[in-house]
PDB file of C-alpha atoms in Angstrom:
ATOM      1  CA  ALA A   1     -17.938  -8.681  14.477  1.00 78.00           C
ATOM      2  CA  GLN A   2     -18.033  -5.313  12.824  1.00 88.00           C
ATOM      3  CA  LYS A   3     -20.475  -4.846   9.999  1.00 94.00           C
ATOM      4  CA  VAL A   4     -22.017  -1.987   8.049  1.00 97.00           C
ATOM      5  CA  THR A   5     -25.256  -2.466   6.138  1.00 97.00           C
ATOM      6  CA  GLN A   6     -26.538  -0.139   3.459  1.00 98.00           C
ATOM      7  CA  ALA A   7     -29.778  -1.777   2.392  1.00 96.00           C
ATOM      8  CA  GLN A   8     -30.487   0.679  -0.436  1.00 97.00           C
ATOM      9  CA  THR A   9     -28.550  -0.441  -3.491  1.00 97.00           C
ATOM     10  CA  GLU A  10     -29.774   2.315  -5.800  1.00 97.00           C
ATOM     11  CA  ILE A  11     -31.878   5.421  -5.359  1.00 98.00           C
ATOM     12  CA  SER A  12     -33.139   7.641  -8.148  1.00 97.00           C
ATOM     13  CA  VAL A  13     -34.593  11.076  -7.452  1.00 97.00           C
ATOM     14  CA  VAL A  14     -35.433  14.161  -9.427  1.00 97.00           C
ATOM     15  CA  GLU A  15     -33.422  17.302  -8.825  1.00 97.00           C
ATOM     16  CA  LYS A  16     -34.527  19.332  -5.789  1.00 97.00           C
ATOM     17  CA  GLU A  17     -36.004  16.337  -4.033  1.00 97.00           C
ATOM     18  CA  ASP A  18     -34.733  15.437  -0.575  1.00 97.00           C
ATOM     19  CA  VAL A  19     -33.168  11.998  -0.216  1.00 98.00           C
ATOM     20  CA  THR A  20     -32.059   9.940   2.791  1.00 98.00           C
ATOM     21  CA  LEU A  21     -29.399   7.252   2.612  1.00 98.00           C
ATOM     22  CA  ASP A  22     -29.636   4.630   5.327  1.00 98.00           C
ATOM     23  CA  CYS A  23     -26.757   3.064   7.260  1.00 98.00           C
ATOM     24  CA  VAL A  24     -26.966   0.462  10.017  1.00 98.00           C
ATOM     25  CA  TYR A  25     -23.864  -0.754  11.812  1.00 97.00           C
ATOM     26  CA  GLU A  26     -22.834  -3.520  14.193  1.00 96.00           C
ATOM     27  CA  THR A  27     -19.972  -3.398  16.660  1.00 93.00           C
ATOM     28  CA  ARG A  28     -19.223  -4.734  20.119  1.00 89.00           C
ATOM     29  CA  ASP A  29     -17.018  -1.791  21.004  1.00 86.00           C
ATOM     30  CA  THR A  30     -18.262   1.154  23.005  1.00 86.00           C
ATOM     31  CA  THR A  31     -15.824   3.514  21.304  1.00 86.00           C
ATOM     32  CA  TYR A  32     -16.016   3.705  17.553  1.00 89.00           C
ATOM     33  CA  TYR A  33     -16.223   6.143  14.674  1.00 90.00           C
ATOM     34  CA  LEU A  34     -18.650   6.372  11.803  1.00 93.00           C
ATOM     35  CA  PHE A  35     -17.950   7.911   8.424  1.00 94.00           C
ATOM     36  CA  TRP A  36     -19.619   8.806   5.173  1.00 96.00           C
ATOM     37  CA  TYR A  37     -17.683   8.928   1.905  1.00 96.00           C
ATOM     38  CA  LYS A  38     -18.761   9.951  -1.589  1.00 96.00           C
ATOM     39  CA  GLN A  39     -17.337   8.144  -4.615  1.00 95.00           C
ATOM     40  CA  PRO A  40     -17.885   9.941  -7.940  1.00 92.00           C
ATOM     41  CA  PRO A  41     -17.190   8.134 -11.230  1.00 88.00           C
ATOM     42  CA  SER A  42     -13.536   9.197 -11.001  1.00 85.00           C
ATOM     43  CA  GLY A  43     -13.125   6.593  -8.250  1.00 86.00           C
ATOM     44  CA  GLU A  44     -11.675   8.755  -5.512  1.00 88.00           C
ATOM     45  CA  LEU A  45     -13.322   8.425  -2.119  1.00 92.00           C
ATOM     46  CA  VAL A  46     -14.231  11.871  -0.833  1.00 92.00           C
ATOM     47  CA  PHE A  47     -14.550  12.231   2.931  1.00 91.00           C
ATOM     48  CA  LEU A  48     -17.842  13.805   4.048  1.00 94.00           C
ATOM     49  CA  ILE A  49     -18.117  13.363   7.804  1.00 91.00           C
ATOM     50  CA  ARG A  50     -16.790  11.533  10.862  1.00 90.00           C
ATOM     51  CA  ARG A  51     -18.704  11.029  14.113  1.00 90.00           C
ATOM     52  CA  ASN A  52     -17.529   9.348  17.276  1.00 88.00           C
ATOM     53  CA  SER A  53     -19.739   7.075  19.338  1.00 89.00           C
ATOM     54  CA  PHE A  54     -20.018   9.563  22.184  1.00 88.00           C
ATOM     55  CA  ASP A  55     -21.390  12.382  20.092  1.00 85.00           C
ATOM     56  CA  GLU A  56     -25.000  11.789  19.102  1.00 83.00           C
ATOM     57  CA  GLN A  57     -25.681  15.338  18.053  1.00 84.00           C
ATOM     58  CA  ASN A  58     -27.059  15.593  14.568  1.00 86.00           C
ATOM     59  CA  GLU A  59     -24.950  17.603  12.185  1.00 86.00           C
ATOM     60  CA  ILE A  60     -25.812  19.854   9.290  1.00 88.00           C
ATOM     61  CA  SER A  61     -23.403  21.076   6.646  1.00 89.00           C
ATOM     62  CA  GLY A  62     -25.092  23.054   3.914  1.00 93.00           C
ATOM     63  CA  ARG A  63     -27.491  20.721   2.115  1.00 95.00           C
ATOM     64  CA  TYR A  64     -26.102  17.689   3.958  1.00 95.00           C
ATOM     65  CA  SER A  65     -27.282  16.452   7.340  1.00 94.00           C
ATOM     66  CA  TRP A  66     -26.576  13.366   9.389  1.00 94.00           C
ATOM     67  CA  ASN A  67     -28.729  11.610  11.980  1.00 95.00           C
ATOM     68  CA  PHE A  68     -26.828   9.391  14.431  1.00 95.00           C
ATOM     69  CA  GLN A  69     -28.956   7.174  16.686  1.00 94.00           C
ATOM     70  CA  LYS A  70     -27.109   4.719  18.917  1.00 93.00           C
ATOM     71  CA  SER A  71     -30.368   3.152  20.085  1.00 93.00           C
ATOM     72  CA  THR A  72     -31.001   1.835  16.578  1.00 95.00           C
ATOM     73  CA  SER A  73     -27.316   1.629  15.501  1.00 95.00           C
ATOM     74  CA  SER A  74     -28.029   3.904  12.587  1.00 96.00           C
ATOM     75  CA  PHE A  75     -26.180   6.777  10.975  1.00 96.00           C
ATOM     76  CA  ASN A  76     -28.357   8.120   8.180  1.00 97.00           C
ATOM     77  CA  PHE A  77     -27.416  10.779   5.660  1.00 97.00           C
ATOM     78  CA  THR A  78     -29.882  13.249   4.136  1.00 97.00           C
ATOM     79  CA  ILE A  79     -29.304  15.459   1.135  1.00 97.00           C
ATOM     80  CA  THR A  80     -31.751  18.347   0.926  1.00 97.00           C
ATOM     81  CA  ALA A  81     -32.714  19.800  -2.431  1.00 97.00           C
ATOM     82  CA  SER A  82     -30.590  17.297  -4.340  1.00 97.00           C
ATOM     83  CA  GLN A  83     -28.575  18.372  -7.378  1.00 97.00           C
ATOM     84  CA  VAL A  84     -27.250  16.465 -10.374  1.00 96.00           C
ATOM     85  CA  VAL A  85     -23.714  16.884  -8.983  1.00 95.00           C
ATOM     86  CA  ASP A  86     -24.762  14.786  -5.984  1.00 97.00           C
ATOM     87  CA  SER A  87     -24.952  11.728  -8.251  1.00 97.00           C
ATOM     88  CA  ALA A  88     -22.383   9.257  -6.939  1.00 97.00           C
ATOM     89  CA  VAL A  89     -21.992   6.145  -4.823  1.00 97.00           C
ATOM     90  CA  TYR A  90     -22.141   6.887  -1.120  1.00 98.00           C
ATOM     91  CA  PHE A  91     -20.442   4.672   1.441  1.00 98.00           C
ATOM     92  CA  CYS A  92     -20.971   4.446   5.159  1.00 98.00           C
ATOM     93  CA  ALA A  93     -17.989   3.129   7.123  1.00 96.00           C
ATOM     94  CA  LEU A  94     -17.077   2.119  10.672  1.00 94.00           C
ATOM     95  CA  SER A  95     -13.787   2.227  12.526  1.00 89.00           C
ATOM     96  CA  GLU A  96     -13.069   0.986  15.988  1.00 74.00           C
ATOM     97  CA  ALA A  97     -10.744   2.970  18.240  1.00 64.00           C
ATOM     98  CA  ARG A  98      -8.555   0.139  19.513  1.00 63.00           C
ATOM     99  CA  GLY A  99      -5.219   1.341  20.740  1.00 50.00           C
ATOM    100  CA  GLY A 100      -4.636   3.398  17.637  1.00 52.00           C
ATOM    101  CA  ALA A 101      -2.953   0.484  15.863  1.00 60.00           C
ATOM    102  CA  THR A 102      -4.703   1.148  12.607  1.00 70.00           C
ATOM    103  CA  ASN A 103      -7.360   3.386  11.163  1.00 75.00           C
ATOM    104  CA  LYS A 104      -8.886   0.499   9.269  1.00 86.00           C
ATOM    105  CA  LEU A 105     -12.343   1.217   7.886  1.00 91.00           C
ATOM    106  CA  ILE A 106     -15.156  -1.299   7.441  1.00 93.00           C
ATOM    107  CA  PHE A 107     -17.300  -0.147   4.533  1.00 96.00           C
ATOM    108  CA  GLY A 108     -20.870  -0.908   3.600  1.00 97.00           C
ATOM    109  CA  THR A 109     -21.725  -1.968   0.072  1.00 97.00           C
ATOM    110  CA  GLY A 110     -22.668   1.556  -0.933  1.00 97.00           C
ATOM    111  CA  THR A 111     -25.761   3.280  -2.279  1.00 98.00           C
ATOM    112  CA  LEU A 112     -25.782   4.552  -5.848  1.00 97.00           C
ATOM    113  CA  LEU A 113     -27.613   7.864  -5.954  1.00 98.00           C
ATOM    114  CA  ALA A 114     -28.804   9.087  -9.332  1.00 97.00           C
ATOM    115  CA  VAL A 115     -30.206  12.597  -9.433  1.00 97.00           C
ATOM    116  CA  GLN A 116     -32.147  13.267 -12.613  1.00 96.00           C
ATOM    117  CA  PRO A 117     -32.424  16.820 -13.973  1.00 95.00           C
TER     118      PRO A 117
ATOM    119  CA  ASP B   1      -0.728  20.448  -2.461  1.00 61.00           C
ATOM    120  CA  ALA B   2      -0.736  17.203  -4.399  1.00 77.00           C
ATOM    121  CA  GLY B   3      -3.127  14.569  -3.177  1.00 92.00           C
ATOM    122  CA  VAL B   4      -2.519  10.841  -3.036  1.00 95.00           C
ATOM    123  CA  THR B   5      -1.245   9.684  -6.418  1.00 96.00           C
ATOM    124  CA  GLN B   6      -1.486   6.153  -7.715  1.00 97.00           C
ATOM    125  CA  SER B   7       0.015   4.541 -10.773  1.00 97.00           C
ATOM    126  CA  PRO B   8      -0.862   3.169 -13.167  1.00 97.00           C
ATOM    127  CA  THR B   9      -4.503   4.232 -13.491  1.00 96.00           C
ATOM    128  CA  HIS B  10      -5.453   1.147 -15.476  1.00 96.00           C
ATOM    129  CA  LEU B  11      -3.811  -2.218 -15.911  1.00 96.00           C
ATOM    130  CA  ILE B  12      -4.675  -5.406 -17.754  1.00 98.00           C
ATOM    131  CA  LYS B  13      -2.969  -8.647 -16.750  1.00 98.00           C
ATOM    132  CA  THR B  14      -3.383 -12.335 -17.487  1.00 98.00           C
ATOM    133  CA  ARG B  15      -4.140 -15.015 -14.923  1.00 98.00           C
ATOM    134  CA  GLY B  16      -1.000 -16.235 -13.200  1.00 98.00           C
ATOM    135  CA  GLN B  17       0.951 -13.041 -13.782  1.00 98.00           C
ATOM    136  CA  GLN B  18       2.252 -10.708 -11.111  1.00 98.00           C
ATOM    137  CA  VAL B  19       1.434  -7.028 -10.702  1.00 98.00           C
ATOM    138  CA  THR B  20       2.886  -4.085  -8.783  1.00 98.00           C
ATOM    139  CA  LEU B  21       0.805  -1.037  -7.937  1.00 98.00           C
ATOM    140  CA  ARG B  22       2.340   2.184  -6.672  1.00 98.00           C
ATOM    141  CA  CYS B  23       1.191   4.904  -4.328  1.00 98.00           C
ATOM    142  CA  SER B  24       2.641   8.259  -3.305  1.00 98.00           C
ATOM    143  CA  PRO B  25       1.115   9.717  -0.159  1.00 97.00           C
ATOM    144  CA  ILE B  26       0.359  13.334   0.571  1.00 96.00           C
ATOM    145  CA  SER B  27       3.514  15.130   1.603  1.00 95.00           C
ATOM    146  CA  GLY B  28       4.067  14.731   5.336  1.00 93.00           C
ATOM    147  CA  HIS B  29       1.854  11.667   5.639  1.00 94.00           C
ATOM    148  CA  LYS B  30       3.664   8.690   7.113  1.00 94.00           C
ATOM    149  CA  SER B  31       0.972   6.046   6.851  1.00 94.00           C
ATOM    150  CA  VAL B  32      -0.328   4.318   3.743  1.00 95.00           C
ATOM    151  CA  SER B  33      -3.274   1.934   3.541  1.00 95.00           C
ATOM    152  CA  TRP B  34      -4.429  -0.263   0.679  1.00 97.00           C
ATOM    153  CA  TYR B  35      -8.012  -1.237  -0.085  1.00 97.00           C
ATOM    154  CA  GLN B  36      -9.533  -3.517  -2.716  1.00 98.00           C
ATOM    155  CA  GLN B  37     -12.888  -2.546  -4.197  1.00 97.00           C
ATOM    156  CA  VAL B  38     -14.581  -5.197  -6.285  1.00 97.00           C
ATOM    157  CA  LEU B  39     -17.253  -3.893  -8.643  1.00 93.00           C
ATOM    158  CA  GLY B  40     -20.489  -3.242  -6.802  1.00 90.00           C
ATOM    159  CA  GLN B  41     -18.949  -3.641  -3.362  1.00 93.00           C
ATOM    160  CA  GLY B  42     -17.434  -1.405  -0.737  1.00 95.00           C
ATOM    161  CA  PRO B  43     -13.659  -1.156  -0.331  1.00 96.00           C
ATOM    162  CA  GLN B  44     -12.012  -3.894   1.735  1.00 96.00           C
ATOM    163  CA  PHE B  45      -8.935  -3.298   3.850  1.00 94.00           C
ATOM    164  CA  ILE B  46      -5.770  -5.062   2.674  1.00 95.00           C
ATOM    165  CA  PHE B  47      -2.808  -3.484   4.491  1.00 91.00           C
ATOM    166  CA  GLN B  48      -1.694  -0.508   6.503  1.00 92.00           C
ATOM    167  CA  TYR B  49       1.911   0.623   6.802  1.00 93.00           C
ATOM    168  CA  TYR B  50       3.306   3.233   9.119  1.00 92.00           C
ATOM    169  CA  GLU B  51       6.943   4.277   9.241  1.00 90.00           C
ATOM    170  CA  LYS B  52       7.764   1.362   6.921  1.00 91.00           C
ATOM    171  CA  GLU B  53       6.283  -1.242   9.248  1.00 92.00           C
ATOM    172  CA  GLU B  54       3.117  -3.250   8.666  1.00 91.00           C
ATOM    173  CA  ARG B  55       0.517  -2.143  11.189  1.00 89.00           C
ATOM    174  CA  GLY B  56      -2.508  -4.028   9.978  1.00 87.00           C
ATOM    175  CA  ARG B  57      -3.491  -6.730   7.528  1.00 90.00           C
ATOM    176  CA  GLY B  58      -6.899  -7.673   6.239  1.00 91.00           C
ATOM    177  CA  ASN B  59      -8.218 -11.087   5.301  1.00 92.00           C
ATOM    178  CA  PHE B  60      -6.271 -11.541   2.074  1.00 96.00           C
ATOM    179  CA  PRO B  61      -4.086 -14.453   0.950  1.00 97.00           C
ATOM    180  CA  ASP B  62      -0.305 -14.403   1.039  1.00 96.00           C
ATOM    181  CA  ARG B  63      -0.293 -13.655  -2.679  1.00 98.00           C
ATOM    182  CA  PHE B  64      -0.839 -10.065  -1.579  1.00 98.00           C
ATOM    183  CA  SER B  65       2.157  -8.230  -0.161  1.00 97.00           C
ATOM    184  CA  ALA B  66       3.194  -4.640   0.274  1.00 97.00           C
ATOM    185  CA  ARG B  67       6.006  -2.474   1.452  1.00 96.00           C
ATOM    186  CA  GLN B  68       6.663   1.123   2.320  1.00 97.00           C
ATOM    187  CA  PHE B  69       9.791   2.973   1.346  1.00 97.00           C
ATOM    188  CA  PRO B  70      11.849   5.556   3.292  1.00 96.00           C
ATOM    189  CA  ASN B  71      10.063   8.344   1.403  1.00 95.00           C
ATOM    190  CA  TYR B  72       6.744   6.829   2.614  1.00 96.00           C
ATOM    191  CA  SER B  73       5.605   5.785  -0.834  1.00 97.00           C
ATOM    192  CA  SER B  74       4.274   2.262  -1.084  1.00 98.00           C
ATOM    193  CA  GLU B  75       3.916  -0.649  -3.441  1.00 98.00           C
ATOM    194  CA  LEU B  76       1.271  -3.354  -3.434  1.00 98.00           C
ATOM    195  CA  ASN B  77       2.253  -6.625  -5.082  1.00 98.00           C
ATOM    196  CA  VAL B  78      -0.096  -9.379  -6.109  1.00 98.00           C
ATOM    197  CA  ASN B  79       1.300 -12.692  -7.329  1.00 97.00           C
ATOM    198  CA  ALA B  80      -0.342 -15.491  -9.276  1.00 98.00           C
ATOM    199  CA  LEU B  81      -3.245 -13.312 -10.328  1.00 98.00           C
ATOM    200  CA  LEU B  82      -6.739 -14.761 -10.339  1.00 98.00           C
ATOM    201  CA  LEU B  83      -9.778 -13.501 -12.215  1.00 97.00           C
ATOM    202  CA  GLY B  84     -11.243 -12.531  -8.835  1.00 97.00           C
ATOM    203  CA  ASP B  85      -8.409 -10.074  -8.260  1.00 98.00           C
ATOM    204  CA  SER B  86      -9.988  -7.777 -10.843  1.00 98.00           C
ATOM    205  CA  ALA B  87     -10.898  -4.681  -8.865  1.00 98.00           C
ATOM    206  CA  LEU B  88     -10.190  -1.042  -8.146  1.00 97.00           C
ATOM    207  CA  TYR B  89      -7.225  -0.826  -5.776  1.00 98.00           C
ATOM    208  CA  LEU B  90      -7.336   2.262  -3.614  1.00 96.00           C
ATOM    209  CA  CYS B  91      -4.465   3.747  -1.697  1.00 96.00           C
ATOM    210  CA  ALA B  92      -5.043   6.093   1.229  1.00 95.00           C
ATOM    211  CA  SER B  93      -2.576   8.109   3.226  1.00 94.00           C
ATOM    212  CA  SER B  94      -2.795   9.619   6.683  1.00 91.00           C
ATOM    213  CA  LEU B  95      -0.503  11.519   8.995  1.00 89.00           C
ATOM    214  CA  ARG B  96      -0.415   8.660  11.479  1.00 81.00           C
ATOM    215  CA  THR B  97      -2.345   5.528  12.329  1.00 79.00           C
ATOM    216  CA  GLY B  98      -5.436   5.647  14.508  1.00 76.00           C
ATOM    217  CA  VAL B  99      -8.898   7.004  13.846  1.00 71.00           C
ATOM    218  CA  ASN B 100      -7.929  10.542  14.736  1.00 73.00           C
ATOM    219  CA  SER B 101      -5.879  10.648  11.581  1.00 81.00           C
ATOM    220  CA  PRO B 102      -8.297  10.812   8.628  1.00 84.00           C
ATOM    221  CA  LEU B 103      -7.664   8.799   5.485  1.00 90.00           C
ATOM    222  CA  HIS B 104      -7.165  10.612   2.176  1.00 92.00           C
ATOM    223  CA  PHE B 105      -7.803   8.386  -0.830  1.00 93.00           C
ATOM    224  CA  GLY B 106      -6.304   8.406  -4.291  1.00 94.00           C
ATOM    225  CA  ASN B 107      -8.209   7.768  -7.521  1.00 93.00           C
ATOM    226  CA  GLY B 108      -7.199   4.131  -7.550  1.00 95.00           C
ATOM    227  CA  THR B 109      -5.715   1.670 -10.001  1.00 97.00           C
ATOM    228  CA  ARG B 110      -8.204  -0.369 -11.954  1.00 97.00           C
ATOM    229  CA  LEU B 111      -6.837  -3.878 -12.450  1.00 98.00           C
ATOM    230  CA  THR B 112      -8.428  -6.238 -14.944  1.00 98.00           C
ATOM    231  CA  VAL B 113      -7.312  -9.868 -14.950  1.00 98.00           C
ATOM    232  CA  THR B 114      -8.203 -11.854 -18.067  1.00 97.00           C
TER     233      THR B 114
END
C-alpha cells in the first residue's frame, strides 16, 4: 500500500536557521512521483516540487533544496536561511503513475514550520 | 488568470443536513479533483472527474457524491452530514488526468457540522 510518513509534527526555528523537513514513503510501484506542497494559513496548497522515481538528482531552487534517496525511501526538504514567510504547514505527497487514470495524491500528515523572528 | 475558485469559503451545517460545495477550475482545465482535509491531517482524495466522467474515487461512503458540468465546473455533495465530516474541502484542477498534469488547488471550503 502507498503511504507517506512525516514524523515531525511541528518544528520551530529562529529566522536565518536552516531547517530540514523529513519525508519517508512506501510504494510497491517502480514508477512514482513525489511532491512537496506548502499550505499557508489561507488554506491553499502551493506546489513546490515534483520528482519522478527515476531522477535521484538533488534539486536546489533558491533557498529550497530537496534530497531524494531511493535506498532509504526518503525525500527530504531543506530550507536554508529560513524566513518568517516560510511559516506554514508543509506536505509531502506520493502519486503512482498507473496508466494515467488519475493524478491522485497520497499526502503525509504534514509538518508545521514556525519561523520566529 | 483566475485560479481555482471555490464557494462558499465557510459553511456551518447541522448533523443530518445536506451540503453542496462548488468549484470552478482554471480556464482550460478539464479535470477536477476533490480532497477532504480534517484538522491536523493531510488531504485525502475523494473524487476525480475528467470530461464529466468519474475517473477515480477514494475510500469515502456513498453519502459523498460529485459531478462535473459541461463547463468543467464541479459540485461535491454530502448527504446526512456527520460531525466527522467537518473539514476543509479542497478542489484541484488540472489540464488532464495523470501525474504529468499538475494539480492546482483552490483555497478550500471550510465545513463545520454541529
